[in-house]
Amino acid sequence: MTTLTHTPEQGASKIVLETTVIRSWKAPVSFGIITLLSLILFVVFSRPGVSQFRLTAEANLIQLPVISFPTVATCVIITVLMAALTVLAALRVRSGHKVSLWLVALFGFLFLVNFLTWAGAGSSIPVYGLLLGTVALSAPLIFGALGGVISERSGVVNIAIEGQMLAGAFVSAMIASITRSPFLGLLGAMVAGMLVSFILAAFAIKYLVDQIIVGVVLNVLVLGLTNFLYSTVMTANPELLNSPPRFDRLPIPVLSEIPIIGPLLFQQTIIIYIMYVAIAAVWFGLYRTRWGLRVRAVGEHPQAADTVGIKVGLTRFWNVSLAGAVAGLGGAYFTLGSVGSFNKEMTAGAGFIALAAVIFGQWDPIKATLAALLFGFATNLQSVLGIIGSPVPSEFMLMLPYIVTILAVAGFVGKSRGPAASGKPYIK
């Protein structure tokens, strides 16, 4: 922060610029608390044995050796490294610098390895299965988060992600069951999500209704409508209306045999491949195209955008609709890529988790994707730890991503600020 000081000197006026450095100790303090917890849990209450990490499945053509660590010694070394990063973060803040994102990421990675080493003492942790399950569980969250980023970047808070995903799941199951074509079901899911967005856009943009209220009402409406149609229509003839064909895995030759990243990136279903393309397309579109510039303009300063000829209402309307189509793809993943049929309330709050990923990811498509992957990783980790017989309660693992989200919003990984005009109706 810079201040002006007026100093008289021999009848002349002298202006002196004084710079005040604002230091934030949130990151070093958080590092210190987590390091202290690691010292208590992983060192004081250490678990003897050897922790093994299996990087490849037995069916893989290329095999990587199993990595083994002595549990106690490894936990001690990693805890010391975490303490060193804590000191480094404190020194950076003291010198007036910010704690960079790479330092936070490295600290988080060390804590994760420390935790897995301690939890897997005397057992073997399938790293490949942990990563594959993370992608599978994160896919609908990523689609929902991308839809949330597009909508909120244009200035409309998309609380209705849950309803858009649920509508996409229901319609995709019915259309794919009738036509026996999962591709038509995928298209139907996009249309269903877009229709829900039409209602949100119409009330929020044209009639200036509070966007939060409209989103909540739409979630309840879609939930009740799909439950009613499931009970009265689908269950009457499930063979015809609720037995959709699922997408098969499409391994890419040679690339799918690469250890770790091969099965993760190149041995997936068409929906996962579409997800990879969508992440890159949304990022490139928002930051490298005229469309993205207009979207960000109406989300940050609609009045300025209006003065240069951008139609604010129309831009918001079509981008909210696009966001609904993307979220609808996330709903289709439940029925066409995972479960294989529609069930009541099958999204189970995934839309709200996707909305949290948008906030955690600071309204950026790449960061929101990483946040969604964190939720999927934590969900899959509690299943893997349960299989290997870890003493960690599964309820704690389900709490972890929400705790991290609270820390992120509190400023642990940087200031979280949404688009300036998000949630505010524009009156010309």
Short mmCIF file of N, CA, C and O in Angstrom, two decimals, residues 27 84 92 139 206 217 269 414:
data_model
loop_
_atom_site.label_atom_id
_atom_site.label_comp_id
_atom_site.label_asym_id
_atom_site.label_seq_id
_atom_site.Cartn_x
_atom_site.Cartn_y
_atom_site.Cartn_z
N ALA A 27 -0.77 -18.66 5.47
CA ALA A 27 -0.14 -19.87 4.95
C ALA A 27 0.91 -20.43 5.91
O ALA A 27 0.88 -21.63 6.23
N ALA A 84 10.56 -27.78 7.19
CA ALA A 84 11.44 -26.90 6.43
C ALA A 84 10.64 -25.99 5.50
O ALA A 84 10.95 -24.80 5.37
N ARG A 92 9.54 -16.13 3.58
CA ARG A 92 9.04 -15.39 2.42
C ARG A 92 8.06 -14.31 2.84
O ARG A 92 8.08 -13.19 2.34
N ALA A 139 -15.44 -37.19 -12.65
CA ALA A 139 -15.94 -36.79 -13.97
C ALA A 139 -17.22 -35.95 -13.90
O ALA A 139 -17.28 -34.86 -14.48
N LYS A 206 -34.14 -11.82 -17.44
CA LYS A 206 -35.25 -11.01 -17.97
C LYS A 206 -36.12 -10.43 -16.87
O LYS A 206 -36.47 -9.25 -16.88
N VAL A 217 -35.08 -23.31 -6.23
CA VAL A 217 -36.40 -23.77 -6.66
C VAL A 217 -36.27 -24.76 -7.81
O VAL A 217 -36.98 -25.78 -7.86
N THR A 269 -13.59 -44.12 -21.37
CA THR A 269 -14.78 -44.09 -22.21
C THR A 269 -14.85 -42.76 -22.96
O THR A 269 -14.10 -41.83 -22.68
N GLY A 414 -4.73 -18.54 -1.39
CA GLY A 414 -4.88 -17.29 -2.11
C GLY A 414 -6.28 -16.73 -1.92
O GLY A 414 -7.21 -17.42 -1.52
#
